[in-house]
């Protein structure tokens, strides 16, 4: 029988969708989440331990109780803008605490880590689509913290035999088809939840820049359904459990949508008009970020299944309805 998994940040957006996939697969796991940004209702109470990942005693106790072989590490702060204004917080939370976590885990017989990394590690790419050979030159403390942890894990693998894989997400979006989960950030800054809100409420959506070097002048991103991300994590966990050595991998749909294309898809999904307002460029936004996900296809047999524009918009609309049903103030 497989040993339980330790899931850090399992009450967060991507982590909770992965925990749901574990439930569906009948896998045993325990979540550690500080709830600083996570939502307790996203995880079954019996599976949730509220603690900081740098709390060495609690993590060691969890390891002794559950004997996890693999940890899936989602816990992190993930706002690019916030990381620019308060980098200290990002280095402390995303790097220092991750290192404390890994040191406790390796001292307690955990053999592998599946790590949430980001396309933000690439910065402004020279090529599109971006494959994993692209240079990693982050332009924000957020991207930098993810890159530092990737590198730390690579050295830990060589030096201590702690196996790991970094999964570089592009733009996560949508929500579970079956579980009462939804995208929840405070404040919400992401395009897809905001465009759905704009459609439902009739409030205008601000478009940050229309003079980029893209087909319609607005930024292009690769939007990936959060359940597709969860699938990739399941496959990565199995591979690491079997002791496979994996390269860092991009997780994206493999095509881009401009802000205006997202607006059109949201209008179609909601059958409502989205009023738009032109706004200046947002600091640090690259013109286009599109993944080549071929490596994840080759190494994990993974491919996005539900990340076509129609499916992600339906999933985002469903998530927004759930958020409103829960009277979530965010
Ligand atoms: N946008 C708008 N109006 C809005 C919100 C966003 O025009 O109200 C635009 C942005 O300028 C950007 C696109 O929509 O061009 C997508 O923006 P998001 O904020 O949804 O996502 P980002 O691309 O900024 O962020 C994502 C991930 C981060 C990651 C980053 C790397 O969410 O975790 O890409 O650049 F770090």
Coordinates of C-alpha atoms and ligand atoms in Angstrom, one line a residue:
X1 CA 0.0 0.0 0.0
X2 CA 1.2 3.5 -0.8
X3 CA 2.2 5.6 2.2
X4 CA 0.1 8.8 2.9
X5 CA 1.1 12.1 1.3
X6 CA 1.9 15.3 3.1
X7 CA 0.3 18.2 1.3
X8 CA 1.5 21.7 2.3
X9 CA -0.9 24.6 1.4
X10 CA -3.7 22.1 0.7
X11 CA -6.3 24.7 1.8
X12 CA -5.2 27.0 -1.0
X13 CA -6.5 27.2 -4.6
X14 CA -4.4 24.6 -6.4
X15 CA -3.6 22.6 -3.3
X16 CA -7.3 22.1 -2.5
X17 CA -8.0 20.8 -6.0
X18 CA -5.1 18.4 -5.7
X19 CA -6.4 17.2 -2.3
X20 CA -9.8 16.6 -4.0
X21 CA -8.0 14.5 -6.6
X22 CA -6.5 12.5 -3.8
X23 CA -9.9 12.0 -2.3
X24 CA -11.2 10.8 -5.7
X25 CA -8.3 8.4 -6.0
X26 CA -8.8 7.1 -2.5
X27 CA -5.3 8.1 -1.5
X28 CA -4.5 8.9 2.2
X29 CA -3.0 12.3 2.9
X30 CA -2.7 15.0 5.5
X31 CA -2.7 18.8 4.8
X32 CA -0.6 21.3 6.6
X33 CA -1.7 24.8 6.1
X34 CA -1.3 28.0 8.1
X35 CA -4.7 29.3 6.8
X36 CA -3.0 32.7 6.4
X37 CA -4.3 32.5 2.8
X38 CA -6.0 29.2 2.7
X39 CA -9.6 28.3 3.4
X40 CA -10.4 25.7 6.0
X41 CA -13.6 24.7 4.3
X42 CA -11.7 23.5 1.2
X43 CA -10.2 20.5 3.1
X44 CA -12.0 17.8 5.1
X45 CA -11.5 18.8 8.8
X46 CA -10.0 15.5 9.7
X47 CA -7.3 15.9 7.1
X48 CA -6.2 19.5 8.1
X49 CA -3.5 20.4 10.5
X50 CA -3.3 24.2 11.0
X51 CA 0.3 25.0 11.3
X52 CA 3.2 26.8 9.6
X53 CA 5.4 24.7 7.4
X54 CA 8.4 26.1 9.3
X55 CA 7.1 24.7 12.6
X56 CA 9.6 21.9 12.8
X57 CA 8.0 20.2 15.8
X58 CA 4.6 20.0 14.2
X59 CA 6.0 18.8 10.8
X60 CA 8.2 16.2 12.6
X61 CA 5.2 15.0 14.6
X62 CA 3.2 14.7 11.4
X63 CA 5.9 12.7 9.8
X64 CA 6.1 10.4 12.8
X65 CA 2.3 9.9 12.8
X66 CA 1.6 9.5 9.1
X67 CA 5.0 8.3 7.7
X68 CA 4.7 10.2 4.4
X69 CA 7.2 9.2 1.7
X70 CA 6.4 12.2 -0.5
X71 CA 5.4 15.8 0.2
X72 CA 3.6 17.9 -2.3
X73 CA 4.6 21.5 -1.5
X74 CA 2.0 24.1 -2.6
X75 CA 2.3 26.5 0.4
X76 CA 3.6 29.9 -0.8
X77 CA 2.6 33.5 -1.3
X78 CA 1.8 34.1 -5.0
X79 CA 1.2 37.7 -5.8
X80 CA 3.7 39.2 -8.1
X81 CA 2.7 42.8 -7.2
X82 CA 2.9 42.2 -3.5
X83 CA 6.3 40.6 -3.9
X84 CA 7.6 43.7 -5.6
X85 CA 6.4 45.9 -2.7
X86 CA 7.3 43.6 0.1
X87 CA 10.1 41.3 -1.1
X88 CA 11.2 40.4 2.5
X89 CA 8.0 38.7 3.1
X90 CA 8.3 36.6 0.0
X91 CA 11.9 35.5 0.6
X92 CA 11.0 34.6 4.2
X93 CA 7.7 32.8 3.4
X94 CA 8.6 31.1 0.1
X95 CA 12.3 30.4 0.6
X96 CA 13.3 30.4 4.2
X97 CA 10.2 28.4 5.3
X98 CA 10.5 26.0 2.4
X99 CA 14.1 25.2 3.4
X100 CA 13.0 24.6 7.0
X101 CA 10.3 22.3 5.7
X102 CA 12.7 20.3 3.5
X103 CA 15.2 20.0 6.3
X104 CA 12.6 18.6 8.7
X105 CA 11.2 16.3 6.0
X106 CA 14.6 14.8 5.1
X107 CA 15.4 14.3 8.8
X108 CA 12.1 12.3 9.0
X109 CA 12.5 9.9 6.1
X110 CA 10.5 11.8 3.5
X111 CA 12.1 10.7 0.2
X112 CA 10.6 13.1 -2.4
X113 CA 9.1 16.5 -3.0
X114 CA 6.7 17.7 -5.7
X115 CA 7.1 21.4 -5.8
X116 CA 4.8 24.1 -7.2
X117 CA 6.9 26.4 -9.3
X118 CA 5.8 29.0 -11.8
X119 CA 6.3 30.4 -15.3
X120 CA 7.3 33.5 -13.4
X121 CA 10.7 31.9 -13.2
X122 CA 11.2 32.6 -16.9
X123 CA 10.7 36.4 -16.6
X124 CA 10.3 37.9 -20.1
X125 CA 10.9 35.1 -22.5
X126 CA 12.7 35.5 -25.8
X127 CA 10.8 32.6 -27.4
X128 CA 7.2 31.4 -27.6
X129 CA 6.1 28.9 -26.8
X130 CA 8.4 28.6 -23.8
X131 CA 10.1 25.3 -23.3
X132 CA 12.2 24.3 -20.3
X133 CA 15.4 25.1 -22.0
X134 CA 14.5 28.8 -21.9
X135 CA 16.7 30.8 -19.6
X136 CA 15.2 31.4 -16.2
X137 CA 15.5 35.2 -15.5
X138 CA 12.7 36.1 -13.1
X139 CA 11.7 39.8 -13.0
X140 CA 9.9 39.7 -9.6
X141 CA 10.8 38.5 -6.1
X142 CA 7.9 36.0 -6.5
X143 CA 9.5 34.4 -9.5
X144 CA 12.9 34.7 -7.9
X145 CA 11.7 32.8 -4.8
X146 CA 10.3 30.0 -6.9
X147 CA 13.6 29.7 -8.8
X148 CA 15.7 29.7 -5.6
X149 CA 13.6 26.8 -4.3
X150 CA 13.9 24.9 -7.6
X151 CA 17.7 25.3 -7.4
X152 CA 17.8 24.4 -3.7
X153 CA 15.9 21.2 -4.4
X154 CA 18.2 20.3 -7.2
X155 CA 21.2 20.6 -4.9
X156 CA 19.4 18.7 -2.1
X157 CA 18.8 15.9 -4.6
X158 CA 22.4 15.6 -5.4
X159 CA 23.7 16.1 -1.9
X160 CA 21.1 14.4 0.3
X161 CA 19.3 12.1 -2.1
X162 CA 16.0 14.0 -1.6
X163 CA 14.3 13.4 -4.9
X164 CA 12.1 16.2 -6.3
X165 CA 10.4 17.6 -9.3
X166 CA 9.4 21.2 -10.0
X167 CA 6.2 21.8 -11.9
X168 CA 6.0 25.3 -13.5
X169 CA 2.4 26.4 -13.8
X170 CA 1.3 28.9 -16.3
X171 CA -2.0 30.7 -15.5
X172 CA -4.1 28.4 -13.2
X173 CA -7.8 29.0 -13.5
X174 CA -11.3 27.4 -13.2
X175 CA -12.6 25.2 -10.4
X176 CA -13.6 21.6 -9.7
X177 CA -16.4 20.1 -11.6
X178 CA -17.7 18.2 -8.6
X179 CA -16.3 19.6 -5.3
X180 CA -17.4 22.9 -3.7
X181 CA -14.1 24.6 -4.4
X182 CA -13.4 27.9 -6.1
X183 CA -10.7 30.3 -6.9
X184 CA -10.3 32.6 -3.9
X185 CA -7.7 35.3 -3.5
X186 CA -7.8 38.3 -1.3
X187 CA -7.7 40.7 -3.0
X188 CA -8.7 39.1 -6.3
X189 CA -6.3 40.3 -9.0
X190 CA -6.5 37.5 -11.6
X191 CA -8.1 38.2 -14.9
X192 CA -10.5 35.2 -15.2
X193 CA -12.4 35.6 -11.9
X194 CA -12.5 39.3 -12.4
X195 CA -13.9 39.0 -16.0
X196 CA -16.6 36.7 -14.7
X197 CA -17.5 39.1 -11.9
X198 CA -17.6 42.0 -14.5
X199 CA -20.0 40.0 -16.6
X200 CA -22.3 39.0 -13.8
X201 CA -22.3 42.4 -12.0
X202 CA -22.1 44.8 -15.0
X203 CA -19.0 46.4 -13.4
X204 CA -16.2 47.3 -15.9
X205 CA -13.1 45.2 -16.4
X206 CA -9.9 47.2 -16.6
X207 CA -7.7 46.0 -19.5
X208 CA -4.0 46.7 -18.6
X209 CA -2.4 47.8 -21.8
X210 CA -3.5 47.6 -25.4
X211 CA -0.2 48.4 -27.1
X212 CA 1.7 45.1 -26.6
X213 CA 3.4 43.3 -29.5
X214 CA 0.6 40.8 -29.8
X215 CA -2.1 40.2 -32.4
X216 CA -4.7 42.5 -30.7
X217 CA -2.4 44.5 -28.5
X218 CA -3.4 42.9 -25.2
X219 CA -1.4 40.4 -23.2
X220 CA -1.5 36.8 -24.0
X221 CA -1.4 34.0 -21.4
X222 CA -1.7 30.3 -21.3
X223 CA -4.7 29.4 -19.0
X224 CA -4.6 26.0 -17.5
X225 CA -7.5 24.4 -15.7
X226 CA -6.7 23.7 -12.1
X227 CA -8.0 20.1 -12.4
X228 CA -5.5 19.6 -15.2
X229 CA -2.8 20.8 -12.8
X230 CA -4.1 18.4 -10.2
X231 CA -3.8 15.5 -12.7
X232 CA -0.2 16.4 -13.4
X233 CA 0.6 16.4 -9.7
X234 CA -1.0 12.9 -9.4
X235 CA 1.2 11.6 -12.2
X236 CA 4.3 13.3 -10.7
X237 CA 3.6 11.8 -7.3
X238 CA 3.4 8.3 -8.8
X239 CA 6.7 8.9 -10.7
X240 CA 8.5 10.2 -7.6
X241 CA 7.1 7.3 -5.5
X242 CA 8.7 5.0 -8.0
X243 CA 12.0 6.8 -7.5
X244 CA 12.1 8.3 -11.0
X245 CA 14.3 11.3 -11.6
X246 CA 12.3 13.9 -13.4
X247 CA 13.3 17.2 -15.0
X248 CA 11.5 20.5 -14.1
X249 CA 8.4 20.7 -16.3
X250 CA 6.0 23.3 -17.7
X251 CA 2.3 22.8 -17.1
X252 CA 0.2 24.8 -19.6
X253 CA -2.4 24.3 -22.2
X254 CA 0.1 25.0 -25.0
X255 CA -1.8 27.9 -26.5
X256 CA -2.5 31.5 -25.5
X257 CA -5.5 33.7 -25.1
X258 CA -5.3 37.5 -25.2
X259 CA -7.2 39.6 -22.6
X260 CA -9.7 40.5 -25.3
X261 CA -10.2 36.8 -26.2
X262 CA -10.8 36.0 -22.5
X263 CA -13.4 38.8 -22.5
X264 CA -15.1 37.3 -25.5
X265 CA -15.1 33.8 -24.0
X266 CA -16.5 35.2 -20.7
X267 CA -19.3 36.9 -22.6
X268 CA -20.1 33.7 -24.4
X269 CA -20.1 31.6 -21.1
X270 CA -22.2 34.1 -19.2
X271 CA -24.3 35.4 -22.1
X272 CA -23.7 38.8 -20.6
X273 CA -21.8 41.8 -21.9
X274 CA -18.5 42.7 -20.3
X275 CA -17.9 46.4 -20.1
X276 CA -14.2 47.2 -20.5
X277 CA -12.1 50.2 -19.6
X278 CA -8.7 50.7 -21.0
X279 CA -6.0 51.1 -18.3
X280 CA -2.2 51.6 -18.5
X281 CA 0.1 48.6 -18.6
X282 CA 0.6 46.8 -15.3
X283 CA 4.2 46.8 -14.1
X284 CA 6.0 43.6 -14.8
X285 CA 3.5 42.1 -17.2
X286 CA 5.3 40.2 -20.1
X287 CA 3.5 40.5 -23.5
X288 CA 3.0 36.8 -23.9
X289 CA 3.5 33.6 -21.8
X290 CA 2.7 30.4 -23.6
X291 CA 3.9 27.0 -22.5
X292 CA 5.3 24.2 -24.4
X293 CA 4.1 21.3 -22.3
X294 CA 5.7 18.7 -24.5
X295 CA 8.1 17.6 -21.8
X296 CA 5.3 16.9 -19.3
X297 CA 3.7 14.9 -22.1
X298 CA 6.8 12.8 -22.7
X299 CA 7.8 12.4 -19.0
X300 CA 4.4 12.0 -17.3
X301 CA 2.0 11.2 -20.2
X302 CA 0.2 14.4 -19.2
X303 CA -1.8 16.7 -21.4
X304 CA -4.3 19.3 -20.5
X305 CA -7.8 17.9 -21.0
X306 CA -10.1 20.7 -19.9
X307 CA -8.3 23.9 -20.7
X308 CA -10.1 24.9 -23.9
X309 CA -11.6 28.4 -23.6
X310 CA -15.2 27.1 -23.2
X311 CA -14.3 24.6 -20.5
X312 CA -12.2 27.1 -18.4
X313 CA -14.9 29.7 -18.6
X314 CA -17.7 27.3 -17.6
X315 CA -15.5 26.2 -14.7
X316 CA -14.7 29.8 -13.7
X317 CA -18.4 30.7 -13.8
X318 CA -19.2 27.6 -11.7
X319 CA -16.6 28.7 -9.2
X320 CA -17.9 32.2 -9.0
X321 CA -21.4 30.9 -8.4
X322 CA -20.1 28.8 -5.6
X323 CA -18.2 31.7 -4.1
X324 CA -21.4 33.7 -4.1
X325 CA -23.4 30.8 -2.6
X326 CA -20.9 30.7 0.3
X327 CA -21.4 34.4 0.7
X328 CA -17.6 34.7 0.5
X329 CA -16.8 38.4 0.9
X330 CA -13.6 38.3 -1.1
Ligands
LIG1 N1 -5.4 41.7 -16.6 C1 -6.1 42.7 -17.0 N2 -7.1 43.2 -16.1 C2 -7.3 42.7 -14.9 C3 -6.4 41.6 -14.4 C4 -5.5 41.1 -15.3 O1 -6.0 43.2 -18.1 O2 -8.1 43.2 -14.1 C5 -4.4 41.1 -17.5 C6 -3.0 41.2 -17.0 O3 -2.4 42.4 -17.3 C7 -2.3 40.0 -17.7 C8 -3.5 39.0 -17.8 O4 -4.6 39.8 -17.7 O5 -1.9 40.4 -18.9 C9 -3.4 37.9 -16.8 O6 -3.3 38.5 -15.5 P1 -3.4 37.6 -14.2 O7 -3.3 38.6 -13.1 O8 -4.7 36.8 -14.2 O9 -2.2 36.6 -14.3 P2 -0.7 36.9 -14.4 O10 -0.3 36.5 -15.8 O11 -0.3 38.2 -14.0 O12 -0.1 36.0 -13.3 C10 0.3 34.7 -13.6 C11 0.2 33.8 -12.3 C12 1.3 34.2 -11.4 C13 2.6 34.2 -12.2 C14 2.6 35.2 -13.3 C15 3.8 35.2 -14.1 O13 -1.0 34.0 -11.7 O14 1.4 33.3 -10.4 O15 1.5 34.7 -14.2 O16 3.9 36.4 -14.9 F1 3.6 34.5 -11.4

